[in-house]
Coordinates of C-alpha atoms in Angstrom, one line a residue:
X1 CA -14.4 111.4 -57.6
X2 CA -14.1 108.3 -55.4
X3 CA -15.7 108.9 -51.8
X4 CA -15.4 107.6 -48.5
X5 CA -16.9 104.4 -47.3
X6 CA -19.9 105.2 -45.6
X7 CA -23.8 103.9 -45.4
X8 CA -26.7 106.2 -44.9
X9 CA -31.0 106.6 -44.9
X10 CA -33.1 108.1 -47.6
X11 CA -35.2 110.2 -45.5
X12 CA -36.9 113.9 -46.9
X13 CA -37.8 116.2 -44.2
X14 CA -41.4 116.3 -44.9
X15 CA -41.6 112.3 -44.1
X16 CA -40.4 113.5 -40.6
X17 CA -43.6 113.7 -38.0
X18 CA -44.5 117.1 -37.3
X19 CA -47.3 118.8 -35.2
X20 CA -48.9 121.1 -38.4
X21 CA -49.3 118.1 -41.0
X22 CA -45.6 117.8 -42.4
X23 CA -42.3 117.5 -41.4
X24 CA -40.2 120.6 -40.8
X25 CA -36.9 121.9 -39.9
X26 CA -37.5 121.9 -36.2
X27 CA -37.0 119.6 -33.2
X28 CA -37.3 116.1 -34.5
X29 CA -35.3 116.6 -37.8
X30 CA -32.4 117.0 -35.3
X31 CA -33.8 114.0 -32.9
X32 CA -33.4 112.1 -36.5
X33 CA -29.8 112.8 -37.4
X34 CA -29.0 111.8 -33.7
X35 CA -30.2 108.8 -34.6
X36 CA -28.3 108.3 -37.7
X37 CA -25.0 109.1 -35.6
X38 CA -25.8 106.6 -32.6
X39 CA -26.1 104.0 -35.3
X40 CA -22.9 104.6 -37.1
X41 CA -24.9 106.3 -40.4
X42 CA -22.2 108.9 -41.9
X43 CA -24.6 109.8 -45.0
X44 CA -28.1 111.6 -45.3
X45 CA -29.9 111.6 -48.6
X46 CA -32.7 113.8 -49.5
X47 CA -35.0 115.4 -52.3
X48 CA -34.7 118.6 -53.7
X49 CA -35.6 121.0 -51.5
X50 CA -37.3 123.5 -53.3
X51 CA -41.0 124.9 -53.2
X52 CA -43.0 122.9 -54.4
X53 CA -45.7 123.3 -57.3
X54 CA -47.6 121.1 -59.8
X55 CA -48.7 117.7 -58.0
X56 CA -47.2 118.8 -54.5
X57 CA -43.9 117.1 -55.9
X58 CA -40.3 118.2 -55.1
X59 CA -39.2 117.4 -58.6
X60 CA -41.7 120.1 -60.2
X61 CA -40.8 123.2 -58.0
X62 CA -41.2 126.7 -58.6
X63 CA -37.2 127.6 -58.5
X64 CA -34.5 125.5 -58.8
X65 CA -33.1 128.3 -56.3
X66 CA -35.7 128.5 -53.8
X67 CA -36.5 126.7 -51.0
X68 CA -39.4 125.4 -49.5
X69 CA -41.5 127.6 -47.1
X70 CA -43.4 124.6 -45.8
X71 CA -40.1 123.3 -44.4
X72 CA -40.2 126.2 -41.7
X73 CA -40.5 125.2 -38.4
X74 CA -43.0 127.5 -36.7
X75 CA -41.9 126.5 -33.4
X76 CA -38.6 128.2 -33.9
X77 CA -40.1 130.7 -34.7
X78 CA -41.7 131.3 -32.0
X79 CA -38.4 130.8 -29.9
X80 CA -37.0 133.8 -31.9
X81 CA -40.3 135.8 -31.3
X82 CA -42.0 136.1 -34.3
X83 CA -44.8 133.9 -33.5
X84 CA -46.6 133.5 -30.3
X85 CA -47.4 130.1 -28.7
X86 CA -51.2 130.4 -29.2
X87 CA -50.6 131.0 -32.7
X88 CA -49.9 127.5 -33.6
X89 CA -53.1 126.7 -31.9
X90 CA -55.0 124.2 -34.9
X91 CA -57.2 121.4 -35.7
X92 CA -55.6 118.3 -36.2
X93 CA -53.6 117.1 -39.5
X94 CA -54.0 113.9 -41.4
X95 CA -51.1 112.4 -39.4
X96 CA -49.8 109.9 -41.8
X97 CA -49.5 111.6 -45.5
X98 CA -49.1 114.9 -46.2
X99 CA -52.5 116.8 -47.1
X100 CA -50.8 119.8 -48.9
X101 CA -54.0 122.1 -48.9
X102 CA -54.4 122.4 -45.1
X103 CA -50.8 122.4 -44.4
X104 CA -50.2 125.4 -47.1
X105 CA -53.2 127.6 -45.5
X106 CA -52.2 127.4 -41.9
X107 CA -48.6 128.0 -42.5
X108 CA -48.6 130.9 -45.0
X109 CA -51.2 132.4 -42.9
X110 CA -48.9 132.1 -39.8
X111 CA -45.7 133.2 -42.0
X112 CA -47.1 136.1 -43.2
X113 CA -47.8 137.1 -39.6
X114 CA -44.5 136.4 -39.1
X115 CA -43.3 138.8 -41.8
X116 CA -45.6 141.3 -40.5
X117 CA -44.0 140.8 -36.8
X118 CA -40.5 141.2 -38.4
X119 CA -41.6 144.6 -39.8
X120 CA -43.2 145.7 -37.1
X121 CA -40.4 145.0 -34.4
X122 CA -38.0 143.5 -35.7
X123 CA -33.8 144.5 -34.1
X124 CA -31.3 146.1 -36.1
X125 CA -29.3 142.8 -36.2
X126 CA -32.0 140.6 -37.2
X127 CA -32.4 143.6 -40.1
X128 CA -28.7 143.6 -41.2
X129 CA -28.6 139.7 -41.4
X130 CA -31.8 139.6 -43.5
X131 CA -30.3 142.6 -46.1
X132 CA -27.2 140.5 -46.3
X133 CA -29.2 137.5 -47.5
X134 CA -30.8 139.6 -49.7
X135 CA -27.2 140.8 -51.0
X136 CA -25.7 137.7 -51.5
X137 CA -28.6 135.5 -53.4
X138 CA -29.6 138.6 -55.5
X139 CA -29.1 136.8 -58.5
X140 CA -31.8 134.5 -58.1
X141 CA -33.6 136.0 -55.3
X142 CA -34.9 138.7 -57.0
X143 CA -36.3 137.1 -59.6
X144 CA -38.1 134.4 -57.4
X145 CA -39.9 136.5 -55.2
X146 CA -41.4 138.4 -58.2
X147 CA -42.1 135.7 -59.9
X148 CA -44.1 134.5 -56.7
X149 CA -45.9 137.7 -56.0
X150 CA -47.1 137.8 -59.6
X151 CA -48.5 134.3 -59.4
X152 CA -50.5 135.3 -55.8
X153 CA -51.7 138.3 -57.6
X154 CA -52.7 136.3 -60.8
X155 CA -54.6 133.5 -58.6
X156 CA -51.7 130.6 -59.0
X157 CA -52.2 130.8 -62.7
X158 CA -49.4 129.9 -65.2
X159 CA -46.7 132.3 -65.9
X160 CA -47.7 132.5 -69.6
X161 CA -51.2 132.6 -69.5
X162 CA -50.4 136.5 -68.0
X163 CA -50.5 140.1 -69.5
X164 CA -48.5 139.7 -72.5
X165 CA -45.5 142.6 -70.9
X166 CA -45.1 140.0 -68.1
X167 CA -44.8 137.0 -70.4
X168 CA -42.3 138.8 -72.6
X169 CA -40.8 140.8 -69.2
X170 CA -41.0 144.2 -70.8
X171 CA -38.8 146.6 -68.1
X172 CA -41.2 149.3 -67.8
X173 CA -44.2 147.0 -66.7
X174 CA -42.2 145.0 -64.7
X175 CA -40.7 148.3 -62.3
X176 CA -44.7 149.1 -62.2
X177 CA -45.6 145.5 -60.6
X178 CA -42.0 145.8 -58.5
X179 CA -43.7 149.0 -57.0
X180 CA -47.3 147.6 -56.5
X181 CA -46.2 144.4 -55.0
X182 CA -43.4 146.2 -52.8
X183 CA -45.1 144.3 -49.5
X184 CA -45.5 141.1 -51.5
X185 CA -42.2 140.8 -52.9
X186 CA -40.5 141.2 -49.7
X187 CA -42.4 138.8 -48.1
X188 CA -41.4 135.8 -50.5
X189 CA -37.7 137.2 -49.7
X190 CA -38.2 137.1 -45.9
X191 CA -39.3 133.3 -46.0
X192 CA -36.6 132.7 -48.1
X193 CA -34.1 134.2 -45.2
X194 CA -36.2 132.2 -42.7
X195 CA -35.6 128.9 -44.7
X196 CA -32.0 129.7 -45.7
X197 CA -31.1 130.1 -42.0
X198 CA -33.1 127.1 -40.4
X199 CA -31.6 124.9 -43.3
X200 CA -28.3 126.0 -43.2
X201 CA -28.3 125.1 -39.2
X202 CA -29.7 121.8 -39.8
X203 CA -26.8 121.0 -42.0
X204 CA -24.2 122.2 -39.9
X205 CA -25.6 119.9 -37.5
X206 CA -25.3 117.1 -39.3
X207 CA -21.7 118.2 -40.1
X208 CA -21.0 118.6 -36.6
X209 CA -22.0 114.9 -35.9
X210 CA -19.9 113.7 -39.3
X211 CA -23.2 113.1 -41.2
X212 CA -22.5 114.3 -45.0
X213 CA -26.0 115.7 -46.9
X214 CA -26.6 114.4 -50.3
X215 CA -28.8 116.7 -52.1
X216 CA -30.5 116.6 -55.7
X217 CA -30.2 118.5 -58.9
X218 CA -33.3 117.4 -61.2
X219 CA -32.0 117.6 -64.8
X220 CA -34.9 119.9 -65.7
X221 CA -36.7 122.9 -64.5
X222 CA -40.4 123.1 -63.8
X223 CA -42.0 124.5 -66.9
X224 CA -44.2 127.2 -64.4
X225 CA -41.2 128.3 -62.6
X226 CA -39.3 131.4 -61.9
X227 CA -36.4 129.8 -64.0
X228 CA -38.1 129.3 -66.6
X229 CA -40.3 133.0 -66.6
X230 CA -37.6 134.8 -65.8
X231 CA -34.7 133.4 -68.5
X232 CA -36.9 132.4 -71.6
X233 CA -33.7 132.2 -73.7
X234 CA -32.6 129.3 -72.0
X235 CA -35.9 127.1 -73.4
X236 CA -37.3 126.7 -76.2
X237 CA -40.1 128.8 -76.2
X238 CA -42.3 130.7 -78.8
X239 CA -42.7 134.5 -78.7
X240 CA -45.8 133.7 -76.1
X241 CA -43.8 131.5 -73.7
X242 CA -45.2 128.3 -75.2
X243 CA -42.8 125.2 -75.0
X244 CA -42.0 124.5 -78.8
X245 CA -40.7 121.1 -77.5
X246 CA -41.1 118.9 -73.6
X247 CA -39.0 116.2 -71.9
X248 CA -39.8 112.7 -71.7
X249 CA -38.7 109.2 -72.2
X250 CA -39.2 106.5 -75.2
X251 CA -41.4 103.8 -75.0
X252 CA -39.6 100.8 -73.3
X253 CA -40.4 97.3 -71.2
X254 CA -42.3 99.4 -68.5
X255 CA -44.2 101.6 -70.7
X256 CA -45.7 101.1 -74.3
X257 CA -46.1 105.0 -74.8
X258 CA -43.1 106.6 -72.8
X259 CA -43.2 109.0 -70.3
X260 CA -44.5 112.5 -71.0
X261 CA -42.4 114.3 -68.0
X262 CA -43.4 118.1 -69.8
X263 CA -40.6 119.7 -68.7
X264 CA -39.0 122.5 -70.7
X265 CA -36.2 122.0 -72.7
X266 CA -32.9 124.0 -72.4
X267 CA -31.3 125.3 -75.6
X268 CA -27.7 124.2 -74.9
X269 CA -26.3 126.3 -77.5
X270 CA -27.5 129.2 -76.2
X271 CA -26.2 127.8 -72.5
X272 CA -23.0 127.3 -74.3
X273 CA -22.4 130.8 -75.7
X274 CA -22.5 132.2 -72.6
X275 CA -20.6 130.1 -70.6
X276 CA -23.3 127.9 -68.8
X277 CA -23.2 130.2 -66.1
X278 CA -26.7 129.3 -65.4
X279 CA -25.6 125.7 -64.5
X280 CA -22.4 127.1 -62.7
X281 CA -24.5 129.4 -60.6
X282 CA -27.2 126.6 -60.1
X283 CA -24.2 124.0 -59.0
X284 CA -22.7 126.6 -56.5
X285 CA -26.1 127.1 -54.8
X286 CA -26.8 123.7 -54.3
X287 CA -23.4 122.9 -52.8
X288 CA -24.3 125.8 -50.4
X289 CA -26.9 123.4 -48.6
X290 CA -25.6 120.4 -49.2
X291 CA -22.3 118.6 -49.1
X292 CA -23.0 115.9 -52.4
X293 CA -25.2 116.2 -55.4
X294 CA -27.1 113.7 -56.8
X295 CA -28.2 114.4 -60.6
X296 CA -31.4 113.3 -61.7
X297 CA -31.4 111.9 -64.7
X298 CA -27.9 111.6 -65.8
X299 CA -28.6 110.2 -68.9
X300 CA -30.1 113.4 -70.2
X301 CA -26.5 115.2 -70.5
X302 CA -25.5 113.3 -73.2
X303 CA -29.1 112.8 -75.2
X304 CA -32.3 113.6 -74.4
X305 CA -35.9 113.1 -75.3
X306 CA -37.4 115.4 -77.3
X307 CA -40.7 115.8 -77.6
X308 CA -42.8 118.1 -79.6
X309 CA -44.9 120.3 -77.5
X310 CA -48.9 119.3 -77.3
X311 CA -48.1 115.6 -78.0
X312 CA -50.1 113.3 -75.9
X313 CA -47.5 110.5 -75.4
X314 CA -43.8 110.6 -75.9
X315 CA -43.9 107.6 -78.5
X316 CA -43.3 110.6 -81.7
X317 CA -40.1 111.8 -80.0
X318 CA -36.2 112.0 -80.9
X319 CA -33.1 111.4 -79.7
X320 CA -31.4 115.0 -79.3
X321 CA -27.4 115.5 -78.1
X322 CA -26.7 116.8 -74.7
X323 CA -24.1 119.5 -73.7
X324 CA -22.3 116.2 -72.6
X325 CA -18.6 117.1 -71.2
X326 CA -18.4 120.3 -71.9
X327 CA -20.8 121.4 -69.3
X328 CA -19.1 119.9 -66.9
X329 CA -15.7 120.5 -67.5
X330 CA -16.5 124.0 -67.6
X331 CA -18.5 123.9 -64.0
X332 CA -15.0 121.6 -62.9
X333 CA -13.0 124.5 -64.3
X334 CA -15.2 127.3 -62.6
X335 CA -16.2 125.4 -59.0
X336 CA -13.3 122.9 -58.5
X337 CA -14.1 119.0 -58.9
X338 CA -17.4 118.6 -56.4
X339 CA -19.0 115.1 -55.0
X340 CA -21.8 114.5 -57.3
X341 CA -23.7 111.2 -57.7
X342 CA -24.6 109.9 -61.1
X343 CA -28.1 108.7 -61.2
X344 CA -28.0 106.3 -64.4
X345 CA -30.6 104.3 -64.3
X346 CA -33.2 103.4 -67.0
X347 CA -31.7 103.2 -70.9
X348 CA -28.3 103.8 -70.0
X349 CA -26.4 103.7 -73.6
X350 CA -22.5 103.6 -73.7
X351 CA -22.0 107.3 -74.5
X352 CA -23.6 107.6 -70.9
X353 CA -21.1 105.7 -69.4
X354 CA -18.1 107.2 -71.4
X355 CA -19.1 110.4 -69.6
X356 CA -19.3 109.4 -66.0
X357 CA -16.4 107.7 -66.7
X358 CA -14.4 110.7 -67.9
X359 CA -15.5 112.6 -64.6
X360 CA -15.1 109.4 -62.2
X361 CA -18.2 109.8 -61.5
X362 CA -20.0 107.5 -59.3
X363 CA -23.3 105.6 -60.4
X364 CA -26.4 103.5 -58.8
X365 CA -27.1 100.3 -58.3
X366 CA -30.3 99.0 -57.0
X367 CA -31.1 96.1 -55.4
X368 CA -34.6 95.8 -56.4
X369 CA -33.5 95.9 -60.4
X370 CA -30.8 92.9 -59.6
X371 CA -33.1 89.5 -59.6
X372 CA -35.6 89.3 -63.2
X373 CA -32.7 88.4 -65.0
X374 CA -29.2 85.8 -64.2
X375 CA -25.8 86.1 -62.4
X376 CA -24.6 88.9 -65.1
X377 CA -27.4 91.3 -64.2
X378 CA -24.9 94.4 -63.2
X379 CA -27.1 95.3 -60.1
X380 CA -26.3 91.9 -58.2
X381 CA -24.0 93.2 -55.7
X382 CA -21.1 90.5 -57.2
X383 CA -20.8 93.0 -60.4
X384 CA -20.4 96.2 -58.4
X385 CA -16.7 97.8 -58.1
X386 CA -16.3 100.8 -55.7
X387 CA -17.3 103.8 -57.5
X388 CA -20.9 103.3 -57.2
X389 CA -23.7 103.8 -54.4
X390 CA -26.0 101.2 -53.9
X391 CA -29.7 101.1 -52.7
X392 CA -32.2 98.7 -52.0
X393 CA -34.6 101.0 -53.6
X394 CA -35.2 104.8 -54.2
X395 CA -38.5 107.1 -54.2
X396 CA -39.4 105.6 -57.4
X397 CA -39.4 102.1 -56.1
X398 CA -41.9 100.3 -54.0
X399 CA -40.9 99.0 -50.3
X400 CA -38.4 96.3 -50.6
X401 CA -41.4 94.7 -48.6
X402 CA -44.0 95.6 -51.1
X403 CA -41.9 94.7 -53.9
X404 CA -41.3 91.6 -52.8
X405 CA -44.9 90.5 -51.6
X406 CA -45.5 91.2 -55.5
X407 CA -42.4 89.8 -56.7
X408 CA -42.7 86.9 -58.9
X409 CA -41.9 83.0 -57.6
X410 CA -39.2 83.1 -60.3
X411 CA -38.0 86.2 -59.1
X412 CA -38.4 85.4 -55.0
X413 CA -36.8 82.2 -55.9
X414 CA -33.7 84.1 -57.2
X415 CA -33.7 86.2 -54.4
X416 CA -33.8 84.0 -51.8
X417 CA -31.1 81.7 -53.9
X418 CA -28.5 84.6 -54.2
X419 CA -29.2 85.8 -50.8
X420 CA -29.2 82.5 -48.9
X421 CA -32.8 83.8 -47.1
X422 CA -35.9 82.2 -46.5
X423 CA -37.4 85.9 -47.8
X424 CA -39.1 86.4 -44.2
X425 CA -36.8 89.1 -43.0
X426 CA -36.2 90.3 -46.7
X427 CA -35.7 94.0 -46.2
X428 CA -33.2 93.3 -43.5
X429 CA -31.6 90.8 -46.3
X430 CA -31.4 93.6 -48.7
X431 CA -29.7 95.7 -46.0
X432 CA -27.3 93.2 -45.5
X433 CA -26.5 92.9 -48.9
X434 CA -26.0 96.6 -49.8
X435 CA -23.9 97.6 -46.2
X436 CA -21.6 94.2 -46.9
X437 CA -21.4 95.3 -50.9
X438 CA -18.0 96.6 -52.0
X439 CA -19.9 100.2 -53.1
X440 CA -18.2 102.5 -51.4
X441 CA -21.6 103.7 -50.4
X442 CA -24.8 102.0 -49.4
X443 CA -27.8 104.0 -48.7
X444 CA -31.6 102.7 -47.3
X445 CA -35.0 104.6 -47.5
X446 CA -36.4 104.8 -44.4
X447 CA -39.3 102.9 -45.2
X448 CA -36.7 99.6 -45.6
X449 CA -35.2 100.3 -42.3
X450 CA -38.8 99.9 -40.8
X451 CA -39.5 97.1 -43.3
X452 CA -42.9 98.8 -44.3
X453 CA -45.1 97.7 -47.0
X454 CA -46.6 98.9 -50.1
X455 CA -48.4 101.9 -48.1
X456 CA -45.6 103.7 -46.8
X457 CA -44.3 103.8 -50.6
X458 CA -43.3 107.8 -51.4
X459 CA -43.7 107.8 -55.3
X460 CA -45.6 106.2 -58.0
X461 CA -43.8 107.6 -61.2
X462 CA -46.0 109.5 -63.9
X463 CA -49.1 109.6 -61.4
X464 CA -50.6 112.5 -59.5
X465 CA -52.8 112.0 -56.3
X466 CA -52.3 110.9 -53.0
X467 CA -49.1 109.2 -53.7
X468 CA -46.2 111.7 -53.4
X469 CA -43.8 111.4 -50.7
X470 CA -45.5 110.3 -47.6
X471 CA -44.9 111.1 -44.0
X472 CA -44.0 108.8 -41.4
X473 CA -46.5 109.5 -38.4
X474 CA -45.3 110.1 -34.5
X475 CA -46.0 106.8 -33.6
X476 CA -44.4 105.1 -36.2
X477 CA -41.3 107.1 -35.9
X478 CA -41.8 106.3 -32.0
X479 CA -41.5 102.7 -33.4
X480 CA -38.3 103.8 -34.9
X481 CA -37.0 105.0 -32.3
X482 CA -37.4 101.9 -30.1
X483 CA -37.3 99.4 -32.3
X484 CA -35.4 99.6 -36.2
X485 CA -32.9 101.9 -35.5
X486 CA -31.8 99.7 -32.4
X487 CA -31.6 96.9 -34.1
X488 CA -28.5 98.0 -36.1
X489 CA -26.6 97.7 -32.4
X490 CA -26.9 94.0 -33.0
X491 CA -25.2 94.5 -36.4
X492 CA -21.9 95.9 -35.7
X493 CA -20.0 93.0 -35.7
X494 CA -21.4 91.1 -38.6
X495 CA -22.2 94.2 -41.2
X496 CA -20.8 97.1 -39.9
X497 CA -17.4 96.2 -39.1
X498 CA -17.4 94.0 -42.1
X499 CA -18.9 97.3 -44.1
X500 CA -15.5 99.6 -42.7
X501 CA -13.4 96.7 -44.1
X502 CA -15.3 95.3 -47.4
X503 CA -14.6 91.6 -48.6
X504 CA -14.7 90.5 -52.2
X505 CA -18.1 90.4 -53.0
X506 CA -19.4 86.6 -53.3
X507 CA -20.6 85.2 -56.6
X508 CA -24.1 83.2 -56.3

């Protein structure tokens, strides 16, 4: 599918400041897309939005259904009177990275309450819109919030390290837990209707203003997820619920073992006897929130990595085939063509290719990759045609500041050769190069925008710690406001004019 020209930020809501220790749903997420409209920005790329679980990351999440109760703005809530203003009364958060622990006690203490309030008083239209919610994502919802309400009950542990009826979801033992955990369950369902509904107003929002969402589909599920409890037939699993095999990557340049990821790993055959209606259902959910799809991990549909299960590195793995076009010609043929993103980056092998090809898919180019190697490297913007989205870096990267700063002189050299820069204003360089690009598409983390260095980076891959996803404080998002986002007034001329009406790209 070939898409509009348009340019856009990299931006996940919990990077937004926020007064409880992350960003939410509330005020300034819609102070942010007014930004992105006063400075011509038609596109607004985030993470998947789901609750989040191992390593405080939003690709390990507990649903690929569900989203994230920490995204709840409290503050609405209080405007719809289920929360009181001294409620939100707190000691201060860490006001530059998100410190998960905190944040997760105040607000699940305060959404509970919440859930309580509802019970207690809520109005017979505020009861008929949550039932409907509860009607129309039955398919996952239920699922989800028992899943949820066992894992409070069973101290956070691991689904299959539970009673051996829950592991293997025996129907008599699971209507006894659906009774005790009556309350439980319905809370996990009533934050879900609180999240669906803040969400879905954000994005009509940004609709309203012509900003387009682009959204994520990881490849793979969390192993400890609802998905994976709840449909065991879809992994490959032993009679316990132990993975028999993980996903990974191969040893290459970057790494000399691989990368272990652990995911589960689907059994496609089984997917394909019955339709993939796991994967249709999972592509119709997403494209309720958002308006285009990014899939993680493209690569991954036509092989994967195989891994045995209780290997230490990924180096003893295989190549195994993917679902490859039948998956999605049979999502085409049940949802219609929809605007998906190919993220092919990494060991991209020419079967890869053939199948975005064959669905017109476009790929990504990043501007980071384009300067170790010479003028054929096919992320220097010369080599791009339309079909593809361009970046000066994603969540995996480092700041096109910080990246540079450690940049070889070989490397700066090319840089600063191809781009015709002295390198001090490099991130602004990179900007210009993506927005005057012939990619149909040209997208910026916010961290490039504000031209901040190594510390403001929001992923390390294949580490855990106080690395994932930071926040941008108030005052630096005060910055923004006065400073970076104006300066794209002094670009319309130059970039964005030229970025409505593309040249040829220039050879170096």
């Amino acid at each position: 599918m070939t898409f509009e020209r348009a340019s856009g930020v990299l931006l996940h809501p919990t990077s937004l400041p926020g007064q409880f220790g992350i960003g939410d749903l509330g005020e300034q997420i819609y102070r942010f897309l007014d930004m992105l409209t006063d400075c011509c920005q038609k596109l607004w790329q985030i993470f998947p939005l789901g609750p989040t679980g191992y390593g405080d990351s939003p690709y390990q999440c507990f649903s690929a259904f569900a989203g994230n109760p920490l995204l709840i703005s409290l503050e609405t809530l209080v405007d719809e009177g289920l929360l009181s203003k001294s409620d939100l009364t707190h000691e201060p958060f860490d006001a530059h990275r998100v410190d998960y622990w905190p944040v997760i006690q105040f607000k699940t203490a305060l959404l509970k309450k919440a859930h309580q309030n509802f019970r207690i008083s809520s109005s017979a239209e505020q009861k008929q819109r949550y039932g409907d919610f509860c009607e129309q994502q039955q398919d996952w919802l239920d699922d989800y919030a028992l899943f949820m309400a066992l894992k409070d009950t069973h101290d956070g542990t691991v689904w299959n390290t539970w009673d051996e009826k829950l592991v293997t979801l025996d129907p008599a033992t699971l209507d006894v837990w659906k009774e005790t955990l009556s309350e439980q369950i319905d809370y996990q369902k009533y934050i879900q209707h609180l999240f669906f509904a803040q969400w879905l107003k954000v994005k009509a929002y940004a609709n309203s203003k012509g900003i387009k969402v682009i959204g994520d589909i990881p490849i793979f599920v969390a192993f400890d997820s609802a998905d994976a409890w709840s449909h065991p037939d879809l992994f490959f699993f032993d009679e316990k619920g132990h993975p028999l095999y993980v996903a990974g990557v191969p040893p290459d340049y970057f790494s000399a073992t691989g990368q272990l990821w652990g995911n589960p790993l689907y059994r496609w055959d089984v997917m394909k006897e019955r339709g993939y209606t796991w994967w249709i259902e999972r592509f119709k959910k997403t494209f309720e929130l958002v308006d285009i799809a990014r899939i993680d991990h493209f690569r991954g549909f036509a092989k994967y990595w195989r891994v045995p299960a209780g290997e230490k590195t990924a180096i003893k793995g295989s190549w195994e085939p993917g679902p490859g076009a039948d998956l999605f010609r049979t999502i085409e043929n049940a949802l219609g063509k929809l605007p998906i993103i190919a993220e092919d980056l990494g060991v991209i092998t020419p079967d890869v290719v053939a199948l975005r090809e064959a669905f017109d898919l476009p790929g990504m180019k990043i501007l980071q990759f384009a300067f170790d190697s010479g003028e054929d490297n096919n992320y220097l913007p010369h080599t791009y045609d339309k079909n593809c989205v361009v970046y000066t870096g994603t969540h995996d990267n480092d700041t096109t500041r910080g990246w540079f700063d450690k940049a070889s002189d070989d490397d700066k050299h090319q840089v600063r050769t191809y781009l015709q820069t002295d390198g001090n204003d490099i991130c602004w360089d990179f900007i210009h190069a993506a927005w005057s690009s012939v990619a149909n598409m040209a997208m910026v983390p916010l961290q490039d925008l504000l031209a901040l260095d190594s510390e403001a980076r929001m992923n390390t891959p294949s580490t855990l710690g106080n690395n994932p996803f930071s926040s941008i404080s108030p005052s630096v998002f005060l910055t923004m406001t006065c400073t970076s986002f104006e300066r794209c007034f002094s670009f319309p001329v130059k970039v964005l004019t030229a970025f409505a009406n593309p040249h040829s790209n220039p050879a170096p």
